[in-house]
């Protein structure tokens, strides 16, 4: 597929979407979704996929369900959907789509976090999605409406989890937001579990250790 022309890519993406929604999203469409997930790693494919904003909306709105219905989604389907959207949020080509839908996306993903919080793999995709949104959109005015929601979620998650892998995107998000917004920094500084943060500064995971030190410096005002 790397040798496909732009026209060929457009035809294939359209066929995938048409076929997938003809079947309807279910465990039978995991293969289509996973193919889209992998193709989003290539910017030339991601641009075409994201340009189908109505189709992306259809995929994302699959999660507009009651809590009990969300828990009934087959795990493989749930994970591939979460990872596909995480890849979309990591792609610069998706910024226009994301900023138009940012408030709705954040609200939806916060609900998913509350439902899937006990599943490590789901939380990894959710936390990375919030990190991607923060990294790529925090300079935009649209981000002002969701900044504190994301920061408070990351802080609460930081306080409640012990998994170092998921702690990394959590601390990255907090450090980034607190570095660029002093008002949010004040709110986080007074609420975060400081003994836990201090302990993580000397943990065996070098990446998490450095990030934790960075966050501590930022909260203490040592980094302006």
Short mmCIF file of N, CA, C and O in Angstrom, two decimals, residues 13-90:
data_model
loop_
_atom_site.label_atom_id
_atom_site.label_comp_id
_atom_site.label_asym_id
_atom_site.label_seq_id
_atom_site.Cartn_x
_atom_site.Cartn_y
_atom_site.Cartn_z
N UNK A 13 -9.73 3.62 1.10
CA UNK A 13 -10.31 4.11 2.35
C UNK A 13 -11.83 4.19 2.24
O UNK A 13 -12.56 3.81 3.16
N UNK A 14 -12.31 4.68 1.10
CA UNK A 14 -13.75 4.76 0.90
C UNK A 14 -14.39 3.37 0.94
O UNK A 14 -15.44 3.17 1.55
N UNK A 15 -13.72 2.39 0.30
CA UNK A 15 -14.24 1.01 0.30
C UNK A 15 -14.29 0.45 1.71
O UNK A 15 -15.26 -0.20 2.10
N UNK A 16 -13.24 0.71 2.50
CA UNK A 16 -13.21 0.21 3.88
C UNK A 16 -14.38 0.80 4.67
O UNK A 16 -15.11 0.07 5.35
N UNK A 17 -14.55 2.12 4.58
CA UNK A 17 -15.64 2.75 5.32
C UNK A 17 -17.01 2.23 4.86
O UNK A 17 -17.86 1.91 5.68
N UNK A 18 -17.21 2.18 3.54
CA UNK A 18 -18.50 1.73 3.02
C UNK A 18 -18.81 0.31 3.46
O UNK A 18 -19.93 0.00 3.88
N UNK A 19 -17.82 -0.57 3.36
CA UNK A 19 -18.02 -1.97 3.73
C UNK A 19 -18.26 -2.11 5.23
O UNK A 19 -19.17 -2.84 5.67
N UNK A 20 -17.47 -1.40 6.01
CA UNK A 20 -17.56 -1.49 7.47
C UNK A 20 -18.92 -1.04 7.98
O UNK A 20 -19.53 -1.70 8.84
N UNK A 21 -19.42 0.06 7.45
CA UNK A 21 -20.69 0.56 7.94
C UNK A 21 -21.88 -0.18 7.32
O UNK A 21 -22.98 -0.16 7.87
N UNK A 22 -21.66 -0.84 6.18
CA UNK A 22 -22.70 -1.71 5.64
C UNK A 22 -22.89 -2.91 6.57
O UNK A 22 -24.01 -3.33 6.85
N UNK A 23 -21.77 -3.45 7.06
CA UNK A 23 -21.84 -4.57 8.01
C UNK A 23 -22.35 -4.08 9.36
O UNK A 23 -23.03 -4.79 10.08
N UNK A 24 -22.02 -2.85 9.72
CA UNK A 24 -22.27 -2.20 11.01
C UNK A 24 -21.15 -2.55 11.98
O UNK A 24 -20.66 -3.69 12.01
N UNK A 25 -20.74 -1.56 12.78
CA UNK A 25 -19.64 -1.76 13.71
C UNK A 25 -19.96 -2.86 14.71
O UNK A 25 -20.98 -2.82 15.39
N UNK A 26 -19.08 -3.82 14.78
CA UNK A 26 -19.24 -4.96 15.68
C UNK A 26 -17.92 -5.70 15.71
O UNK A 26 -16.94 -5.27 15.09
N UNK A 27 -17.87 -6.84 16.40
CA UNK A 27 -16.64 -7.62 16.41
C UNK A 27 -16.29 -8.13 15.01
O UNK A 27 -15.15 -8.51 14.75
N UNK A 28 -17.26 -8.11 14.09
CA UNK A 28 -17.00 -8.55 12.71
C UNK A 28 -16.21 -7.51 11.91
O UNK A 28 -15.70 -7.83 10.83
N UNK A 29 -16.14 -6.29 12.42
CA UNK A 29 -15.43 -5.23 11.68
C UNK A 29 -14.08 -4.89 12.32
O UNK A 29 -13.46 -3.90 11.92
N UNK A 30 -13.62 -5.69 13.26
CA UNK A 30 -12.34 -5.41 13.92
C UNK A 30 -11.20 -5.34 12.91
O UNK A 30 -10.32 -4.49 13.00
N UNK A 31 -11.21 -6.24 11.93
CA UNK A 31 -10.15 -6.25 10.92
C UNK A 31 -10.08 -4.95 10.13
O UNK A 31 -8.99 -4.41 9.89
N UNK A 32 -11.23 -4.40 9.77
CA UNK A 32 -11.28 -3.13 9.03
C UNK A 32 -10.75 -2.00 9.91
O UNK A 32 -9.97 -1.15 9.47
N UNK A 33 -11.21 -1.98 11.17
CA UNK A 33 -10.79 -0.93 12.10
C UNK A 33 -9.30 -1.00 12.38
O UNK A 33 -8.62 0.03 12.46
N UNK A 34 -8.78 -2.21 12.50
CA UNK A 34 -7.35 -2.35 12.79
C UNK A 34 -6.51 -1.94 11.58
O UNK A 34 -5.42 -1.39 11.74
N UNK A 35 -7.02 -2.18 10.38
CA UNK A 35 -6.32 -1.72 9.19
C UNK A 35 -6.28 -0.19 9.16
O UNK A 35 -5.24 0.41 8.90
N UNK A 36 -7.40 0.44 9.47
CA UNK A 36 -7.43 1.91 9.56
C UNK A 36 -6.46 2.40 10.63
O UNK A 36 -5.75 3.38 10.44
N UNK A 37 -6.44 1.71 11.77
CA UNK A 37 -5.53 2.09 12.87
C UNK A 37 -4.08 2.09 12.39
O UNK A 37 -3.33 3.03 12.67
N UNK A 38 -3.69 1.04 11.67
CA UNK A 38 -2.31 0.94 11.21
C UNK A 38 -2.01 1.98 10.13
O UNK A 38 -0.93 2.56 10.10
N UNK A 39 -2.97 2.24 9.24
CA UNK A 39 -2.75 3.20 8.17
C UNK A 39 -2.62 4.62 8.69
O UNK A 39 -1.95 5.45 8.09
N UNK A 40 -3.25 4.92 9.84
CA UNK A 40 -3.14 6.27 10.40
C UNK A 40 -1.71 6.58 10.85
O UNK A 40 -1.38 7.74 11.10
N UNK A 41 -0.85 5.57 10.96
CA UNK A 41 0.54 5.80 11.35
C UNK A 41 1.34 6.43 10.21
O UNK A 41 2.43 6.95 10.43
N UNK A 42 0.81 6.36 8.99
CA UNK A 42 1.44 6.97 7.83
C UNK A 42 0.69 8.28 7.54
O UNK A 42 -0.52 8.26 7.26
N UNK A 43 1.35 9.43 7.62
CA UNK A 43 0.67 10.72 7.45
C UNK A 43 -0.11 10.85 6.14
O UNK A 43 -1.16 11.50 6.11
N UNK A 44 0.38 10.22 5.06
CA UNK A 44 -0.32 10.34 3.77
C UNK A 44 -1.65 9.60 3.79
O UNK A 44 -2.60 10.01 3.12
N UNK A 45 -1.69 8.50 4.53
CA UNK A 45 -2.95 7.77 4.70
C UNK A 45 -3.83 8.45 5.74
O UNK A 45 -5.05 8.54 5.58
N UNK A 46 -3.20 8.91 6.82
CA UNK A 46 -3.97 9.53 7.90
C UNK A 46 -4.76 10.73 7.39
O UNK A 46 -5.91 10.95 7.78
N UNK A 47 -4.14 11.52 6.51
CA UNK A 47 -4.83 12.70 5.97
C UNK A 47 -6.11 12.32 5.24
O UNK A 47 -7.14 12.99 5.37
N UNK A 48 -6.06 11.23 4.48
CA UNK A 48 -7.25 10.79 3.75
C UNK A 48 -8.30 10.24 4.70
O UNK A 48 -9.49 10.52 4.56
N UNK A 49 -7.86 9.46 5.67
CA UNK A 49 -8.79 8.89 6.64
C UNK A 49 -9.50 10.00 7.41
O UNK A 49 -10.73 10.01 7.55
N UNK A 50 -8.74 10.98 7.90
CA UNK A 50 -9.31 12.04 8.72
C UNK A 50 -10.18 12.98 7.90
O UNK A 50 -11.12 13.60 8.42
N UNK A 51 -9.90 13.08 6.59
CA UNK A 51 -10.74 13.94 5.74
C UNK A 51 -12.17 13.42 5.65
O UNK A 51 -13.09 14.18 5.31
N UNK A 52 -12.35 12.15 5.97
CA UNK A 52 -13.70 11.57 6.01
C UNK A 52 -14.30 11.83 7.40
O UNK A 52 -14.59 10.90 8.16
N UNK A 53 -14.48 13.11 7.73
CA UNK A 53 -14.88 13.47 9.09
C UNK A 53 -16.23 12.88 9.50
O UNK A 53 -16.43 12.52 10.66
N UNK A 54 -17.15 12.77 8.55
CA UNK A 54 -18.45 12.19 8.87
C UNK A 54 -18.30 10.74 9.29
O UNK A 54 -19.00 10.26 10.20
N UNK A 55 -17.38 10.03 8.64
CA UNK A 55 -17.13 8.63 8.99
C UNK A 55 -16.45 8.50 10.35
O UNK A 55 -16.77 7.60 11.13
N UNK A 56 -15.52 9.42 10.63
CA UNK A 56 -14.88 9.42 11.93
C UNK A 56 -15.93 9.68 13.02
O UNK A 56 -15.92 9.04 14.08
N UNK A 57 -16.84 10.61 12.74
CA UNK A 57 -17.93 10.88 13.69
C UNK A 57 -18.74 9.62 13.96
O UNK A 57 -19.14 9.35 15.11
N UNK A 58 -19.02 8.84 12.91
CA UNK A 58 -19.79 7.61 13.08
C UNK A 58 -19.06 6.62 13.96
O UNK A 58 -19.67 5.95 14.80
N UNK A 59 -17.74 6.52 13.77
CA UNK A 59 -16.95 5.61 14.59
C UNK A 59 -16.95 6.05 16.05
O UNK A 59 -17.20 5.26 16.96
N UNK A 60 -16.69 7.35 16.27
CA UNK A 60 -16.58 7.86 17.63
C UNK A 60 -17.93 7.79 18.34
O UNK A 60 -18.00 7.48 19.54
N UNK A 61 -19.02 8.06 17.63
CA UNK A 61 -20.34 8.06 18.25
C UNK A 61 -20.79 6.66 18.64
O UNK A 61 -21.79 6.50 19.35
N UNK A 62 -20.04 5.64 18.22
CA UNK A 62 -20.33 4.27 18.65
C UNK A 62 -20.26 4.17 20.17
O UNK A 62 -20.93 3.31 20.77
N UNK A 63 -19.49 5.04 20.80
CA UNK A 63 -19.34 5.02 22.25
C UNK A 63 -20.43 5.80 22.98
O UNK A 63 -20.40 5.90 24.21
N UNK A 64 -21.38 6.36 22.25
CA UNK A 64 -22.47 7.11 22.90
C UNK A 64 -23.52 6.13 23.41
O UNK A 64 -24.60 5.98 22.83
N UNK A 65 -23.18 5.46 24.48
CA UNK A 65 -24.05 4.43 25.05
C UNK A 65 -24.10 4.60 26.57
O UNK A 65 -23.29 5.30 27.17
N UNK A 66 -25.05 3.95 27.18
CA UNK A 66 -25.13 3.92 28.63
C UNK A 66 -23.98 3.07 29.18
O UNK A 66 -23.42 2.24 28.46
N UNK A 67 -23.65 3.28 30.45
CA UNK A 67 -22.51 2.59 31.04
C UNK A 67 -22.58 1.08 30.88
O UNK A 67 -21.58 0.43 30.53
N UNK A 68 -23.75 0.52 31.13
CA UNK A 68 -23.87 -0.94 31.04
C UNK A 68 -23.66 -1.44 29.62
O UNK A 68 -23.11 -2.53 29.39
N UNK A 69 -24.08 -0.63 28.63
CA UNK A 69 -23.87 -0.99 27.23
C UNK A 69 -22.39 -0.89 26.85
O UNK A 69 -21.88 -1.71 26.09
N UNK A 70 -21.70 0.11 27.38
CA UNK A 70 -20.27 0.24 27.13
C UNK A 70 -19.51 -0.96 27.67
O UNK A 70 -18.57 -1.45 27.05
N UNK A 71 -19.92 -1.43 28.82
CA UNK A 71 -19.27 -2.60 29.41
C UNK A 71 -19.53 -3.89 28.64
O UNK A 71 -18.79 -4.86 28.79
N UNK A 72 -20.57 -3.87 27.82
CA UNK A 72 -20.91 -5.06 27.04
C UNK A 72 -20.17 -5.12 25.70
O UNK A 72 -20.22 -6.15 25.01
N UNK A 73 -19.47 -4.03 25.32
CA UNK A 73 -18.74 -4.03 24.05
C UNK A 73 -17.60 -5.06 24.13
O UNK A 73 -16.86 -5.10 25.11
N UNK A 74 -17.49 -5.87 23.10
CA UNK A 74 -16.45 -6.89 23.06
C UNK A 74 -15.08 -6.23 23.21
O UNK A 74 -14.82 -5.19 22.63
N UNK A 75 -14.21 -6.81 24.04
CA UNK A 75 -12.97 -6.14 24.43
C UNK A 75 -12.08 -5.81 23.23
O UNK A 75 -11.49 -4.74 23.14
N UNK A 76 -11.97 -6.74 22.28
CA UNK A 76 -11.14 -6.48 21.10
C UNK A 76 -11.66 -5.30 20.30
O UNK A 76 -10.87 -4.48 19.82
N UNK A 77 -12.95 -5.20 20.16
CA UNK A 77 -13.57 -4.09 19.44
C UNK A 77 -13.33 -2.78 20.18
O UNK A 77 -12.96 -1.76 19.58
N UNK A 78 -13.54 -2.81 21.48
CA UNK A 78 -13.33 -1.61 22.31
C UNK A 78 -11.89 -1.10 22.17
O UNK A 78 -11.67 0.10 21.95
N UNK A 79 -10.92 -2.00 22.27
CA UNK A 79 -9.52 -1.58 22.24
C UNK A 79 -9.11 -1.04 20.88
O UNK A 79 -8.39 -0.04 20.79
N UNK A 80 -9.55 -1.68 19.81
CA UNK A 80 -9.15 -1.20 18.49
C UNK A 80 -9.79 0.16 18.19
O UNK A 80 -9.17 1.02 17.55
N UNK A 81 -10.99 0.39 18.68
CA UNK A 81 -11.64 1.69 18.50
C UNK A 81 -10.89 2.78 19.27
O UNK A 81 -10.61 3.86 18.75
N UNK A 82 -10.53 2.48 20.52
CA UNK A 82 -9.80 3.44 21.34
C UNK A 82 -8.43 3.74 20.74
O UNK A 82 -7.97 4.89 20.73
N UNK A 83 -7.75 2.71 20.24
CA UNK A 83 -6.41 2.89 19.69
C UNK A 83 -6.45 3.61 18.35
O UNK A 83 -5.54 4.40 18.03
N UNK A 84 -7.47 3.34 17.55
CA UNK A 84 -7.62 4.05 16.28
C UNK A 84 -7.78 5.54 16.54
O UNK A 84 -7.11 6.37 15.91
N UNK A 85 -8.66 5.90 17.46
CA UNK A 85 -8.87 7.31 17.72
C UNK A 85 -7.65 7.95 18.37
O UNK A 85 -7.34 9.11 18.12
N UNK A 86 -6.94 7.19 19.19
CA UNK A 86 -5.71 7.71 19.78
C UNK A 86 -4.71 8.07 18.68
O UNK A 86 -4.07 9.12 18.74
N UNK A 87 -4.59 7.22 17.68
CA UNK A 87 -3.69 7.52 16.55
C UNK A 87 -4.13 8.78 15.79
O UNK A 87 -3.30 9.56 15.34
N UNK A 88 -5.43 8.95 15.65
CA UNK A 88 -5.95 10.13 14.97
C UNK A 88 -5.57 11.39 15.73
O UNK A 88 -5.16 12.40 15.14
N UNK A 89 -5.66 11.35 17.06
CA UNK A 89 -5.33 12.53 17.85
C UNK A 89 -3.83 12.82 17.84
O UNK A 89 -3.41 13.94 18.15
N UNK A 90 -3.03 11.82 17.48
CA UNK A 90 -1.58 12.02 17.42
C UNK A 90 -1.14 12.64 16.11
O UNK A 90 0.00 13.10 15.98
#
